[in-house]
Amino acid sequence: MLPTMKQIRYFIATADAGQVSLAANVLHVSQSAITTAIKQLEEMLNVNLFVRQPHGMLLTYEGNQFYQHATHIVKELEEAMLLSHRRANQVAGAITIAMSYTLAGYFVPPYLTRFQRSYPNVKVKMVEATRSDIEEGIVSGDFDVAFMLTSNLINQEDISFQTLLSSQRRLWLSSSHPLLENKMVTFHDVAQYPYIMLTVDEASNTAQRYWNQTPYQPDTIFRTSSVESVRSLVANDYGITILSDMVYRPWSLEGRRVEVRPLADHVPAMEVGLVWSRKRERSKAVTAFCEFMELSVMPDTGAAPRF
């Protein structure tokens, strides 16, 4: 027996929300409908997808594996239903796409794979670059379009951008950390514990900006450009950190769990999107790529184009 799309969507909504009640509110259905759908999925798969805890629903290892496949299925279906009016086989050409390190590893690959299947006559060249190099390359014409953290974009005079995804930043901590007992976690609470600072893609600069809006500072004991290093150190209770949901995975490489909690204080979201030159006309291939990304990502986020 195969699961229905309704069961898959209910499962994804619960995994994203962390609580059945929140998922029910988002989907405008009863809590019992979601509970029943998840139970049916678990019976089909013969595994527990969630660990039920007083404060919410946590994905098990098997649940996390199923979540990756389930989200891929939903994306593929939405893509099929939202195909561009332009016939893909009539679009040909070459485009050079730059991307930052984090997005190259945690966001871009599945979209590029599907774009290449949809537009087989478009040749794509990919380049990894820093934010400053991306901005210079877009202005000079070395890059046709780029993925980057649009919240970090500096040259908005020469560069247009479109935010595709707004990823919330939350507190990462081990499954045995004392802050899990707090009903609300603040910057004051976080500042009392050793902090692991991610540096890649200007993450430390961004973190410093929002910490500077508070009377507190993180007790940084280690700085690293590796997300996996942060994940492992947090999972092993060496420190805590604040990072975006986009790079969150509940399991470290050695199989230890990383928990997440929202902060009571305001933490800006990480905005991800496309950038291109204001002063050059986009080719048909570049336009097709931008439209493809808009259709593929924006139905989930509600983000609007910005110029």
Tab-separated table of C-alpha atoms in Angstrom, residues 2-304:
chain	number	residue	atom	x	y	z
A	2	LEU	CA	1.306	3.458	-0.946
A	3	PRO	CA	0.666	6.596	1.133
A	4	THR	CA	-1.641	9.306	-0.151
A	5	MET	CA	-0.506	12.871	-0.826
A	6	LYS	CA	-2.754	13.991	2.027
A	7	GLN	CA	-0.912	11.719	4.457
A	8	ILE	CA	2.447	12.967	3.195
A	9	ARG	CA	1.434	16.626	3.495
A	10	TYR	CA	0.091	16.096	7.020
A	11	PHE	CA	3.351	14.390	7.981
A	12	ILE	CA	5.500	17.203	6.519
A	13	ALA	CA	3.410	19.901	8.190
A	14	THR	CA	3.787	18.186	11.575
A	15	ALA	CA	7.527	17.764	11.115
A	16	ASP	CA	7.896	21.439	10.178
A	17	ALA	CA	5.672	22.742	12.974
A	18	GLY	CA	6.878	20.360	15.681
A	19	GLN	CA	3.365	20.091	17.088
A	20	VAL	CA	0.165	18.470	15.816
A	21	SER	CA	-1.911	21.429	16.986
A	22	LEU	CA	0.202	23.929	15.019
A	23	ALA	CA	0.141	21.737	11.909
A	24	ALA	CA	-3.652	21.459	12.197
A	25	ASN	CA	-3.964	25.254	12.355
A	26	VAL	CA	-1.756	25.698	9.291
A	27	LEU	CA	-3.667	23.102	7.256
A	28	HIS	CA	-7.107	24.038	8.635
A	29	VAL	CA	-7.929	20.440	9.575
A	30	SER	CA	-8.628	18.680	12.841
A	31	GLN	CA	-5.837	17.372	15.051
A	32	SER	CA	-7.380	13.907	14.894
A	33	ALA	CA	-7.089	13.903	11.092
A	34	ILE	CA	-3.355	14.562	11.327
A	35	THR	CA	-2.857	12.047	14.134
A	36	THR	CA	-4.672	9.376	12.122
A	37	ALA	CA	-2.655	10.104	8.965
A	38	ILE	CA	0.660	9.832	10.836
A	39	LYS	CA	-0.425	6.600	12.528
A	40	GLN	CA	-1.363	5.118	9.141
A	41	LEU	CA	2.018	6.098	7.696
A	42	GLU	CA	3.851	4.518	10.614
A	43	GLU	CA	1.872	1.303	10.171
A	44	MET	CA	2.668	1.209	6.439
A	45	LEU	CA	6.379	1.793	7.051
A	46	ASN	CA	6.527	-0.283	10.255
A	47	VAL	CA	8.628	2.400	11.965
A	48	ASN	CA	8.046	5.253	14.401
A	49	LEU	CA	8.307	8.543	12.514
A	50	PHE	CA	8.112	10.724	15.622
A	51	VAL	CA	9.064	10.679	19.263
A	52	ARG	CA	6.064	12.025	21.180
A	53	GLN	CA	7.152	14.407	23.929
A	54	PRO	CA	5.205	16.794	26.182
A	55	HIS	CA	6.449	19.847	24.268
A	56	GLY	CA	5.926	18.458	20.775
A	57	MET	CA	6.739	15.943	18.070
A	58	LEU	CA	10.381	15.160	17.245
A	59	LEU	CA	11.436	13.242	14.151
A	60	THR	CA	13.162	9.925	14.724
A	61	TYR	CA	16.118	8.946	12.554
A	62	GLU	CA	13.746	6.974	10.291
A	63	GLY	CA	11.321	9.902	10.337
A	64	ASN	CA	14.038	12.277	9.196
A	65	GLN	CA	14.960	9.942	6.323
A	66	PHE	CA	11.312	9.713	5.262
A	67	TYR	CA	10.974	13.500	5.562
A	68	GLN	CA	13.749	14.039	3.002
A	69	HIS	CA	11.996	11.782	0.490
A	70	ALA	CA	8.528	13.150	1.257
A	71	THR	CA	9.529	16.774	0.691
A	72	HIS	CA	11.184	15.778	-2.573
A	73	ILE	CA	7.964	14.083	-3.738
A	74	VAL	CA	5.873	17.158	-2.950
A	75	LYS	CA	8.335	19.475	-4.724
A	76	GLU	CA	8.262	17.278	-7.830
A	77	LEU	CA	4.460	17.299	-7.879
A	78	GLU	CA	4.261	21.069	-7.450
A	79	GLU	CA	6.820	21.537	-10.189
A	80	ALA	CA	4.770	19.359	-12.554
A	81	MET	CA	1.631	21.378	-11.777
A	82	LEU	CA	3.347	24.763	-12.144
A	83	LEU	CA	5.220	24.308	-15.409
A	84	SER	CA	6.079	27.506	-17.225
A	85	HIS	CA	3.984	28.384	-20.282
A	86	ARG	CA	7.192	28.419	-22.300
A	87	ARG	CA	7.955	25.119	-24.025
A	88	ALA	CA	11.168	23.929	-22.439
A	89	ASN	CA	12.634	22.416	-25.598
A	90	GLN	CA	12.472	25.801	-27.317
A	91	VAL	CA	14.809	27.351	-24.748
A	92	ALA	CA	18.507	26.896	-25.463
A	93	GLY	CA	21.722	28.588	-24.474
A	94	ALA	CA	24.276	28.689	-21.684
A	95	ILE	CA	24.150	30.328	-18.275
A	96	THR	CA	26.770	30.771	-15.573
A	97	ILE	CA	25.310	30.497	-12.091
A	98	ALA	CA	27.297	31.532	-9.033
A	99	MET	CA	26.398	30.455	-5.521
A	100	SER	CA	27.674	30.880	-2.007
A	101	TYR	CA	29.181	27.957	-0.091
A	102	THR	CA	26.197	27.364	2.187
A	103	LEU	CA	23.624	27.463	-0.596
A	104	ALA	CA	25.738	25.161	-2.766
A	105	GLY	CA	25.562	22.537	-0.047
A	106	TYR	CA	22.110	22.977	1.478
A	107	PHE	CA	19.777	24.570	-1.057
A	108	VAL	CA	20.757	24.597	-4.738
A	109	PRO	CA	21.451	20.988	-5.916
A	110	PRO	CA	17.907	19.541	-6.126
A	111	TYR	CA	16.623	22.612	-7.985
A	112	LEU	CA	19.461	22.518	-10.519
A	113	THR	CA	18.858	18.823	-11.118
A	114	ARG	CA	15.188	19.397	-11.878
A	115	PHE	CA	15.928	22.452	-14.020
A	116	GLN	CA	18.323	20.448	-16.183
A	117	ARG	CA	15.690	17.750	-16.651
A	118	SER	CA	13.087	20.360	-17.597
A	119	TYR	CA	15.412	22.380	-19.868
A	120	PRO	CA	17.819	19.888	-21.460
A	121	ASN	CA	19.013	22.385	-24.073
A	122	VAL	CA	20.338	24.865	-21.528
A	123	LYS	CA	23.960	24.329	-20.523
A	124	VAL	CA	24.643	25.337	-16.927
A	125	LYS	CA	28.048	26.263	-15.519
A	126	MET	CA	28.238	26.509	-11.719
A	127	VAL	CA	30.724	28.590	-9.743
A	128	GLU	CA	31.108	28.778	-5.962
A	129	ALA	CA	32.032	32.252	-4.749
A	130	THR	CA	31.924	34.595	-1.774
A	131	ARG	CA	29.288	37.305	-1.460
A	132	SER	CA	31.684	40.047	-2.593
A	133	ASP	CA	32.900	38.011	-5.580
A	134	ILE	CA	29.308	37.249	-6.550
A	135	GLU	CA	28.406	40.934	-6.535
A	136	GLU	CA	31.485	41.818	-8.600
A	137	GLY	CA	30.821	38.970	-11.039
A	138	ILE	CA	27.183	39.947	-11.539
A	139	VAL	CA	28.118	43.560	-12.272
A	140	SER	CA	31.003	42.623	-14.618
A	141	GLY	CA	28.980	40.009	-16.499
A	142	ASP	CA	31.085	37.018	-15.428
A	143	PHE	CA	27.959	35.558	-13.806
A	144	ASP	CA	24.502	35.652	-15.392
A	145	VAL	CA	22.633	34.962	-12.181
A	146	ALA	CA	23.543	33.881	-8.665
A	147	PHE	CA	22.164	32.295	-5.525
A	148	MET	CA	23.115	34.178	-2.389
A	149	LEU	CA	21.853	35.408	0.961
A	150	THR	CA	19.891	38.391	-0.303
A	151	SER	CA	19.778	39.737	3.258
A	152	ASN	CA	23.549	40.306	2.888
A	153	LEU	CA	23.405	42.050	-0.509
A	154	ILE	CA	25.260	45.375	-0.451
A	155	ASN	CA	25.215	46.691	-4.053
A	156	GLN	CA	21.477	47.150	-4.576
A	157	GLU	CA	22.091	50.007	-7.005
A	158	ASP	CA	23.473	47.754	-9.757
A	159	ILE	CA	21.974	44.415	-8.752
A	160	SER	CA	18.353	43.255	-8.753
A	161	PHE	CA	17.305	40.496	-6.412
A	162	GLN	CA	14.404	38.204	-5.688
A	163	THR	CA	14.059	36.546	-2.311
A	164	LEU	CA	12.832	32.975	-2.667
A	165	LEU	CA	13.044	31.648	0.864
A	166	SER	CA	13.043	33.131	4.346
A	167	SER	CA	14.645	30.659	6.763
A	168	GLN	CA	14.126	31.251	10.472
A	169	ARG	CA	17.109	31.207	12.825
A	170	ARG	CA	16.676	29.153	15.998
A	171	LEU	CA	18.768	27.947	18.918
A	172	TRP	CA	20.600	24.637	18.423
A	173	LEU	CA	21.440	22.621	21.525
A	174	SER	CA	22.087	19.033	22.614
A	175	SER	CA	19.294	16.691	23.691
A	176	SER	CA	20.505	16.919	27.311
A	177	HIS	CA	21.036	20.676	27.529
A	178	PRO	CA	19.476	22.437	30.559
A	179	LEU	CA	17.927	25.172	28.374
A	180	LEU	CA	15.490	22.572	27.056
A	181	GLU	CA	13.700	22.921	30.379
A	182	ASN	CA	13.047	26.644	29.832
A	183	LYS	CA	9.607	27.594	28.583
A	184	MET	CA	11.171	30.634	26.897
A	185	VAL	CA	14.808	31.128	25.875
A	186	THR	CA	16.309	34.617	25.598
A	187	PHE	CA	19.655	36.076	24.542
A	188	HIS	CA	20.425	36.450	28.236
A	189	ASP	CA	20.013	32.676	28.639
A	190	VAL	CA	22.141	31.881	25.582
A	191	ALA	CA	24.946	34.164	26.772
A	192	GLN	CA	25.398	32.018	29.889
A	193	TYR	CA	26.671	29.006	27.917
A	194	PRO	CA	29.646	28.259	25.608
A	195	TYR	CA	28.817	29.302	22.035
A	196	ILE	CA	29.961	27.808	18.704
A	197	MET	CA	30.239	30.520	16.030
A	198	LEU	CA	29.805	29.633	12.345
A	199	THR	CA	31.851	31.927	10.103
A	200	VAL	CA	31.060	30.791	6.544
A	201	ASP	CA	29.019	33.110	4.272
A	202	GLU	CA	29.500	36.006	6.696
A	203	ALA	CA	27.439	34.167	9.329
A	204	SER	CA	29.527	35.567	12.176
A	205	ASN	CA	29.055	39.133	10.892
A	206	THR	CA	25.317	38.626	10.724
A	207	ALA	CA	25.254	37.118	14.198
A	208	GLN	CA	27.271	39.997	15.611
A	209	ARG	CA	24.800	42.513	14.166
A	210	TYR	CA	21.800	41.038	15.947
A	211	TRP	CA	23.743	40.356	19.152
A	212	ASN	CA	24.807	44.014	19.137
A	213	GLN	CA	21.138	44.976	19.389
A	214	THR	CA	21.089	43.372	22.848
A	215	PRO	CA	22.988	44.082	26.112
A	216	TYR	CA	24.627	40.646	25.784
A	217	GLN	CA	27.398	38.926	23.813
A	218	PRO	CA	27.867	35.227	23.033
A	219	ASP	CA	30.557	33.367	24.970
A	220	THR	CA	32.277	32.194	21.776
A	221	ILE	CA	34.696	29.344	22.459
A	222	PHE	CA	35.171	28.128	18.883
A	223	ARG	CA	34.824	29.626	15.410
A	224	THR	CA	34.528	27.405	12.333
A	225	SER	CA	33.499	27.559	8.669
A	226	SER	CA	32.094	24.000	8.841
A	227	VAL	CA	28.378	23.528	9.484
A	228	GLU	CA	28.988	19.843	10.203
A	229	SER	CA	31.576	20.777	12.818
A	230	VAL	CA	29.035	23.055	14.507
A	231	ARG	CA	26.403	20.317	14.371
A	232	SER	CA	28.739	17.739	15.913
A	233	LEU	CA	29.990	20.049	18.674
A	234	VAL	CA	26.449	21.074	19.595
A	235	ALA	CA	25.186	17.472	19.534
A	236	ASN	CA	28.031	16.445	21.851
A	237	ASP	CA	27.119	19.259	24.283
A	238	TYR	CA	30.323	21.214	23.723
A	239	GLY	CA	28.370	24.414	23.073
A	240	ILE	CA	25.208	25.933	21.615
A	241	THR	CA	24.571	28.127	18.591
A	242	ILE	CA	21.920	30.039	16.638
A	243	LEU	CA	21.574	29.029	12.981
A	244	SER	CA	18.913	28.913	10.283
A	245	ASP	CA	16.470	26.093	9.691
A	246	MET	CA	17.841	25.676	6.156
A	247	VAL	CA	21.058	24.079	7.427
A	248	TYR	CA	19.437	22.229	10.334
A	249	ARG	CA	19.539	18.455	10.413
A	250	PRO	CA	18.533	16.648	13.608
A	251	TRP	CA	21.413	14.143	13.580
A	252	SER	CA	25.164	14.677	13.708
A	253	LEU	CA	27.495	12.472	11.676
A	254	GLU	CA	28.107	10.269	14.696
A	255	GLY	CA	24.367	9.816	15.300
A	256	ARG	CA	23.800	12.265	18.160
A	257	ARG	CA	20.708	14.461	18.174
A	258	VAL	CA	20.582	18.246	17.810
A	259	GLU	CA	17.491	19.929	19.262
A	260	VAL	CA	16.139	23.330	18.214
A	261	ARG	CA	14.178	25.947	20.115
A	262	PRO	CA	12.822	29.358	19.066
A	263	LEU	CA	14.109	32.414	20.898
A	264	ALA	CA	11.783	34.808	22.655
A	265	ASP	CA	13.905	37.717	21.402
A	266	HIS	CA	13.815	38.787	17.770
A	267	VAL	CA	16.322	37.065	15.486
A	268	PRO	CA	16.265	38.061	11.796
A	269	ALA	CA	15.541	35.318	9.281
A	270	MET	CA	18.087	34.263	6.675
A	271	GLU	CA	16.791	35.358	3.267
A	272	VAL	CA	17.846	33.285	0.271
A	273	GLY	CA	17.306	34.227	-3.342
A	274	LEU	CA	18.536	35.105	-6.807
A	275	VAL	CA	20.483	38.158	-7.961
A	276	TRP	CA	21.198	39.506	-11.449
A	277	SER	CA	22.406	42.693	-13.111
A	278	ARG	CA	20.052	45.662	-13.410
A	279	LYS	CA	21.931	46.955	-16.445
A	280	ARG	CA	21.940	43.917	-18.732
A	281	GLU	CA	18.985	42.292	-20.416
A	282	ARG	CA	18.448	38.717	-19.314
A	283	SER	CA	18.708	36.009	-21.974
A	284	LYS	CA	15.835	33.604	-22.586
A	285	ALA	CA	17.761	30.894	-20.741
A	286	VAL	CA	18.326	33.103	-17.688
A	287	THR	CA	14.696	34.236	-17.708
A	288	ALA	CA	13.554	30.615	-17.919
A	289	PHE	CA	15.791	29.722	-14.973
A	290	CYS	CA	14.513	32.581	-12.805
A	291	GLU	CA	10.895	31.738	-13.610
A	292	PHE	CA	11.577	28.066	-12.885
A	293	MET	CA	12.980	28.929	-9.454
A	294	GLU	CA	10.062	31.248	-8.703
A	295	LEU	CA	7.581	28.466	-9.483
A	296	SER	CA	9.571	25.828	-7.623
A	297	VAL	CA	10.264	27.670	-4.375
A	298	MET	CA	7.861	30.554	-3.860
A	299	PRO	CA	4.608	28.530	-3.500
A	300	ASP	CA	5.957	27.353	-0.139
A	301	THR	CA	7.171	30.689	1.151
A	302	GLY	CA	4.804	33.379	-0.004
A	303	ALA	CA	7.789	35.557	-0.816
A	304	ALA	CA	7.298	38.356	-3.318
